[in-house]
């Protein structure tokens, strides 16, 4: 039983650690959502090159400052546009640079609609509470495994750990749903220079919900361990109380013959039996003699006192 309890405690602590690692990785990365943006190609700058630059538009003449020359652009239709990749997190949104090398990032709060930025700040606060409560639950689970605490103190720590972990899971769920809402609002009403053409959820978003799932698994495991221990204690206490009640009822009945025999054999040798003690459950009559066993040998006593 102790081994099973130890395994349950280790499982709850492991799930808590995995949930905290997933949550920290998700919050610190900017890959909650990713997609592409359709933008017109910029004009090429710098000296002309032999290879065609596919990410920009070049004129057919190098003297672009001469207004008397007619400039021709060979790109037409979809060739005038470029698909840039972007990825967004809770704090930053990054988009590919104009030369398609590297990413340019800016605050996601600048992209979110102005009248909905309060939802974004609530999302950040909820994520912070999620990490804090999850860490507190893990710390309590580690303290519970310390051998210096008694069983009752360990049960109290287990209950508080389950409570903190469950509350952290609720905060994480609310935070993830708030981010989903604010991102969809930004897609619909955000600035024109940011609105994506295609987008989908990315691996950070999957990590965030995976963290929520493992967090709730840790809370359920810790609560199940606490509940099972309490139920076992109540079951044992009920059995002990039932056994004591049975013994008490047996004591209230007429005592058996062996108890009186043991009492009578405890009288010292040579002592006069002046007490009127019942023999075999019955009080001896006056003037009759009774036998007291001393050291395995019956000794006849005289007549009883009147």
Short mmCIF file of C-alpha atoms in Angstrom, two decimals:
data_model
loop_
_atom_site.label_atom_id
_atom_site.label_comp_id
_atom_site.label_asym_id
_atom_site.label_seq_id
_atom_site.Cartn_x
_atom_site.Cartn_y
_atom_site.Cartn_z
CA UNK A 1 0.00 0.00 0.00
CA UNK A 2 2.83 2.39 0.84
CA UNK A 3 4.50 1.50 -2.43
CA UNK A 4 1.31 2.31 -4.33
CA UNK A 5 1.00 5.65 -2.53
CA UNK A 6 4.59 6.46 -3.35
CA UNK A 7 4.00 5.67 -7.00
CA UNK A 8 0.94 7.88 -7.10
CA UNK A 9 2.87 10.76 -5.53
CA UNK A 10 5.72 10.31 -8.01
CA UNK A 11 3.28 10.21 -10.92
CA UNK A 12 1.55 13.41 -9.79
CA UNK A 13 4.90 15.18 -9.36
CA UNK A 14 6.11 14.00 -12.79
CA UNK A 15 2.94 15.23 -14.50
CA UNK A 16 3.26 18.55 -12.72
CA UNK A 17 6.87 18.94 -13.88
CA UNK A 18 5.93 18.10 -17.49
CA UNK A 19 3.04 20.57 -17.41
CA UNK A 20 5.27 23.34 -16.08
CA UNK A 21 7.94 22.66 -18.72
CA UNK A 22 5.34 22.70 -21.52
CA UNK A 23 3.73 25.89 -20.24
CA UNK A 24 7.04 27.70 -19.87
CA UNK A 25 8.10 26.67 -23.38
CA UNK A 26 4.78 27.79 -24.85
CA UNK A 27 4.76 31.20 -23.15
CA UNK A 28 8.38 31.98 -24.02
CA UNK A 29 8.00 31.17 -27.74
CA UNK A 30 6.10 32.97 -30.51
CA UNK A 31 4.70 30.04 -32.45
CA UNK A 32 1.14 29.95 -31.15
CA UNK A 33 -0.14 30.79 -34.65
CA UNK A 34 1.64 30.96 -37.99
CA UNK A 35 0.72 31.55 -41.61
CA UNK A 36 1.45 33.67 -44.65
CA UNK A 37 0.79 37.25 -45.76
CA UNK A 38 0.29 38.34 -49.36
CA UNK A 39 2.25 41.57 -49.97
CA UNK A 40 3.37 43.35 -53.16
CA UNK A 41 7.00 42.93 -54.08
CA UNK A 42 9.18 45.92 -53.23
CA UNK A 43 11.42 47.56 -55.81
CA UNK A 44 14.92 46.17 -56.01
CA UNK A 45 17.69 48.40 -54.70
CA UNK A 46 21.42 48.37 -55.27
CA UNK A 47 23.43 47.54 -58.36
CA UNK A 48 21.92 45.16 -60.90
CA UNK A 49 22.83 41.53 -60.64
CA UNK A 50 22.92 38.78 -63.24
CA UNK A 51 20.56 36.47 -61.38
CA UNK A 52 16.95 37.50 -61.14
CA UNK A 53 15.86 38.58 -57.70
CA UNK A 54 12.53 36.87 -57.14
CA UNK A 55 11.63 38.78 -53.96
CA UNK A 56 11.70 42.25 -55.57
CA UNK A 57 10.85 44.04 -58.85
CA UNK A 58 13.61 45.51 -61.03
CA UNK A 59 13.19 48.02 -63.78
CA UNK A 60 14.51 47.46 -67.28
CA UNK A 61 16.78 50.48 -66.97
CA UNK A 62 19.38 51.32 -64.41
CA UNK A 63 18.84 55.07 -64.67
CA UNK A 64 15.72 55.28 -62.60
CA UNK A 65 16.32 58.97 -61.76
CA UNK A 66 15.76 60.07 -65.35
CA UNK A 67 12.07 60.84 -65.66
CA UNK A 68 12.25 60.97 -69.46
CA UNK A 69 12.81 57.26 -69.67
CA UNK A 70 9.92 54.85 -69.70
CA UNK A 71 10.34 52.07 -67.15
CA UNK A 72 8.91 48.62 -67.78
CA UNK A 73 7.88 46.10 -65.13
CA UNK A 74 7.84 42.57 -66.44
CA UNK A 75 6.04 41.02 -63.46
CA UNK A 76 2.30 40.74 -63.87
CA UNK A 77 -0.56 39.05 -62.04
CA UNK A 78 0.49 36.98 -59.08
CA UNK A 79 4.15 37.59 -59.86
CA UNK A 80 3.77 41.07 -58.40
CA UNK A 81 2.99 39.62 -54.98
CA UNK A 82 5.03 37.79 -52.39
CA UNK A 83 3.97 35.38 -49.65
CA UNK A 84 5.76 36.16 -46.42
CA UNK A 85 5.65 33.79 -43.48
CA UNK A 86 4.78 35.05 -40.02
CA UNK A 87 4.36 33.57 -36.54
CA UNK A 88 2.70 35.06 -33.51
CA UNK A 89 2.84 34.52 -29.77
CA UNK A 90 1.36 36.15 -26.71
CA UNK A 91 3.99 38.88 -26.62
CA UNK A 92 5.42 39.28 -30.15
CA UNK A 93 4.47 38.80 -33.79
CA UNK A 94 7.32 38.17 -36.25
CA UNK A 95 7.26 38.44 -40.06
CA UNK A 96 9.85 37.69 -42.70
CA UNK A 97 11.98 40.64 -43.71
CA UNK A 98 11.76 42.27 -47.15
CA UNK A 99 14.80 40.36 -48.41
CA UNK A 100 13.32 37.11 -47.00
CA UNK A 101 16.28 36.73 -44.64
CA UNK A 102 15.42 36.72 -40.96
CA UNK A 103 12.30 38.02 -39.19
CA UNK A 104 11.17 41.45 -38.06
CA UNK A 105 9.21 41.37 -34.79
CA UNK A 106 6.86 43.82 -33.10
CA UNK A 107 4.64 43.75 -30.03
CA UNK A 108 1.42 41.85 -30.41
CA UNK A 109 -0.32 44.51 -28.31
CA UNK A 110 0.20 46.93 -31.24
CA UNK A 111 -1.55 44.51 -33.59
CA UNK A 112 -4.54 43.67 -31.39
CA UNK A 113 -7.59 45.94 -31.81
CA UNK A 114 -7.41 48.89 -29.48
CA UNK A 115 -10.78 48.25 -27.84
CA UNK A 116 -9.86 44.59 -27.21
CA UNK A 117 -6.42 45.02 -25.66
CA UNK A 118 -7.85 44.47 -22.20
CA UNK A 119 -8.54 40.87 -23.17
CA UNK A 120 -4.88 40.47 -24.14
CA UNK A 121 -3.70 41.78 -20.77
CA UNK A 122 -6.13 39.46 -18.97
CA UNK A 123 -4.66 36.61 -21.01
CA UNK A 124 -1.13 37.56 -19.88
CA UNK A 125 -2.25 37.79 -16.23
CA UNK A 126 -3.98 34.41 -16.45
CA UNK A 127 -0.87 32.81 -17.96
CA UNK A 128 1.25 34.25 -15.14
CA UNK A 129 -1.16 32.86 -12.53
CA UNK A 130 -1.10 29.53 -14.33
CA UNK A 131 2.68 29.26 -14.08
CA UNK A 132 2.75 30.51 -10.47
CA UNK A 133 0.10 28.12 -9.16
CA UNK A 134 1.55 25.23 -11.12
CA UNK A 135 4.96 25.85 -9.58
CA UNK A 136 3.41 26.13 -6.10
CA UNK A 137 1.62 22.81 -6.55
CA UNK A 138 4.85 21.12 -7.62
CA UNK A 139 6.71 22.56 -4.64
CA UNK A 140 4.04 21.24 -2.24
CA UNK A 141 4.26 17.80 -3.86
CA UNK A 142 8.01 17.78 -3.34
CA UNK A 143 7.58 18.77 0.31
CA UNK A 144 5.03 15.98 0.74
CA UNK A 145 7.66 13.37 -0.11
CA UNK A 146 9.95 14.62 2.65
CA UNK A 147 10.18 11.93 5.40
CA UNK A 148 10.28 14.51 8.21
CA UNK A 149 6.51 15.14 8.02
CA UNK A 150 3.85 13.04 9.70
CA UNK A 151 1.08 11.27 7.82
CA UNK A 152 -1.51 13.93 8.65
CA UNK A 153 0.80 16.74 7.53
CA UNK A 154 1.49 14.87 4.29
CA UNK A 155 -2.25 14.56 3.71
CA UNK A 156 -2.67 18.31 4.22
CA UNK A 157 0.17 19.04 1.79
CA UNK A 158 -1.38 16.65 -0.74
CA UNK A 159 -4.74 18.40 -0.49
CA UNK A 160 -3.21 21.87 -0.94
CA UNK A 161 -1.08 20.64 -3.86
CA UNK A 162 -4.14 19.21 -5.61
CA UNK A 163 -6.03 22.47 -5.02
CA UNK A 164 -3.23 24.66 -6.41
CA UNK A 165 -2.75 22.42 -9.44
CA UNK A 166 -6.47 22.36 -10.24
CA UNK A 167 -6.73 26.16 -9.94
CA UNK A 168 -3.70 26.59 -12.18
CA UNK A 169 -5.33 24.37 -14.80
CA UNK A 170 -8.46 26.54 -14.79
CA UNK A 171 -6.35 29.70 -15.17
CA UNK A 172 -4.45 28.11 -18.06
CA UNK A 173 -7.64 27.11 -19.86
CA UNK A 174 -9.03 30.65 -19.54
CA UNK A 175 -5.75 32.15 -20.79
CA UNK A 176 -5.60 29.90 -23.86
CA UNK A 177 -9.18 30.67 -24.79
CA UNK A 178 -8.58 34.40 -24.37
CA UNK A 179 -5.57 34.28 -26.70
CA UNK A 180 -7.61 32.41 -29.31
CA UNK A 181 -10.29 35.12 -29.11
CA UNK A 182 -7.90 38.07 -29.34
CA UNK A 183 -5.99 36.54 -32.25
CA UNK A 184 -9.15 35.95 -34.27
CA UNK A 185 -10.23 39.54 -33.57
CA UNK A 186 -6.82 40.76 -34.74
CA UNK A 187 -7.19 38.77 -37.96
CA UNK A 188 -10.59 40.32 -38.61
CA UNK A 189 -9.99 43.90 -37.40
CA UNK A 190 -6.22 44.26 -37.17
CA UNK A 191 -4.03 46.64 -39.20
CA UNK A 192 -3.95 46.20 -42.95
CA UNK A 193 -0.19 45.68 -43.03
CA UNK A 194 -0.52 42.63 -40.77
CA UNK A 195 -3.70 40.75 -41.71
CA UNK A 196 -2.72 37.25 -42.87
CA UNK A 197 -3.94 35.47 -45.95
CA UNK A 198 -3.73 32.01 -44.38
CA UNK A 199 -3.04 31.01 -40.81
CA UNK A 200 -3.27 28.04 -38.47
CA UNK A 201 -2.29 27.10 -34.93
CA UNK A 202 1.31 26.06 -34.39
CA UNK A 203 3.33 23.88 -32.01
CA UNK A 204 3.42 26.39 -29.14
CA UNK A 205 -0.36 26.35 -29.05
CA UNK A 206 -0.30 22.54 -28.94
CA UNK A 207 2.24 22.68 -26.09
CA UNK A 208 0.00 25.07 -24.17
CA UNK A 209 -3.01 22.75 -24.33
CA UNK A 210 -0.80 19.73 -23.67
CA UNK A 211 0.39 21.51 -20.53
CA UNK A 212 -3.22 22.04 -19.49
CA UNK A 213 -3.99 18.34 -19.98
CA UNK A 214 -1.00 17.12 -17.95
CA UNK A 215 -1.73 19.72 -15.28
CA UNK A 216 -5.27 18.41 -14.79
CA UNK A 217 -3.92 14.86 -14.80
CA UNK A 218 -1.54 15.80 -11.99
CA UNK A 219 -4.34 17.44 -10.01
CA UNK A 220 -6.63 14.42 -10.42
CA UNK A 221 -3.84 12.02 -9.38
CA UNK A 222 -3.01 14.03 -6.27
CA UNK A 223 -6.68 14.39 -5.31
CA UNK A 224 -7.32 10.70 -5.92
CA UNK A 225 -4.40 9.78 -3.66
CA UNK A 226 -5.68 12.08 -0.90
CA UNK A 227 -9.25 10.76 -1.20
CA UNK A 228 -8.15 7.13 -1.21
CA UNK A 229 -6.04 7.63 1.92
CA UNK A 230 -8.94 9.31 3.76
CA UNK A 231 -11.32 6.52 2.77
CA UNK A 232 -8.86 3.89 3.98
CA UNK A 233 -8.50 5.67 7.33
CA UNK A 234 -12.27 5.87 7.78
CA UNK A 235 -12.66 2.19 6.87
CA UNK A 236 -10.01 1.13 9.40
CA UNK A 237 -11.49 3.35 12.11
CA UNK A 238 -14.94 1.88 11.51
CA UNK A 239 -13.56 -1.65 11.79
CA UNK A 240 -11.72 -0.80 15.01
CA UNK A 241 -14.85 0.80 16.49
CA UNK A 242 -16.87 -2.27 15.54
CA UNK A 243 -14.34 -4.58 17.21
CA UNK A 244 -14.33 -2.51 20.40
CA UNK A 245 -18.12 -2.52 20.50
CA UNK A 246 -18.19 -6.29 20.20
CA UNK A 247 -15.66 -6.63 23.05
CA UNK A 248 -17.64 -4.24 25.20
CA UNK A 249 -20.82 -6.25 24.69
CA UNK A 250 -18.97 -9.42 25.64
CA UNK A 251 -17.72 -7.79 28.83
CA UNK A 252 -21.23 -6.67 29.77
CA UNK A 253 -22.46 -10.27 29.72
CA UNK A 254 -21.93 -12.80 32.60
CA UNK A 255 -18.23 -13.48 32.91
CA UNK A 256 -17.14 -16.99 32.00
CA UNK A 257 -16.02 -19.57 34.53
CA UNK A 258 -12.38 -19.27 33.57
CA UNK A 259 -12.26 -15.62 34.70
CA UNK A 260 -13.46 -16.51 38.20
CA UNK A 261 -11.04 -19.43 38.36
CA UNK A 262 -8.16 -17.15 37.48
CA UNK A 263 -9.25 -14.67 40.13
CA UNK A 264 -9.56 -17.29 42.82
CA UNK A 265 -6.18 -18.84 42.00
CA UNK A 266 -4.60 -15.46 42.62
CA UNK A 267 -5.36 -15.63 46.40
CA UNK A 268 -2.11 -16.05 48.46
CA UNK A 269 -1.41 -19.34 50.18
CA UNK A 270 -2.73 -19.44 53.73
CA UNK A 271 -4.92 -16.40 53.32
CA UNK A 272 -8.41 -16.71 54.73
CA UNK A 273 -11.11 -16.26 52.20
CA UNK A 274 -13.36 -13.74 53.94
CA UNK A 275 -15.09 -12.48 50.81
CA UNK A 276 -18.25 -14.06 49.59
CA UNK A 277 -17.18 -14.67 45.99
CA UNK A 278 -19.38 -16.53 43.55
CA UNK A 279 -18.13 -19.89 42.35
CA UNK A 280 -18.87 -20.90 38.78
CA UNK A 281 -21.09 -17.88 38.36
CA UNK A 282 -23.17 -18.61 41.55
CA UNK A 283 -22.81 -17.24 45.07
CA UNK A 284 -21.98 -20.07 47.54
CA UNK A 285 -24.49 -20.67 50.30
CA UNK A 286 -23.65 -20.17 53.96
CA UNK A 287 -22.00 -23.13 55.70
CA UNK A 288 -20.76 -24.78 52.57
CA UNK A 289 -17.16 -25.36 51.72
CA UNK A 290 -15.50 -24.53 48.42
CA UNK A 291 -12.20 -25.45 46.93
CA UNK A 292 -9.55 -23.00 45.78
CA UNK A 293 -6.88 -24.23 43.39
CA UNK A 294 -3.44 -23.18 44.51
CA UNK A 295 -0.49 -24.04 42.25
CA UNK A 296 -2.44 -26.78 40.56
CA UNK A 297 -3.35 -28.54 43.87
CA UNK A 298 -6.84 -28.26 45.31
CA UNK A 299 -6.88 -27.02 48.91
CA UNK A 300 -9.96 -27.48 50.94
CA UNK A 301 -11.04 -24.45 52.92
CA UNK A 302 -13.07 -24.53 56.03
CA UNK A 303 -16.59 -23.59 56.46
CA UNK A 304 -17.53 -20.28 55.12
CA UNK A 305 -18.11 -17.45 57.51
CA UNK A 306 -21.67 -16.61 58.27
#
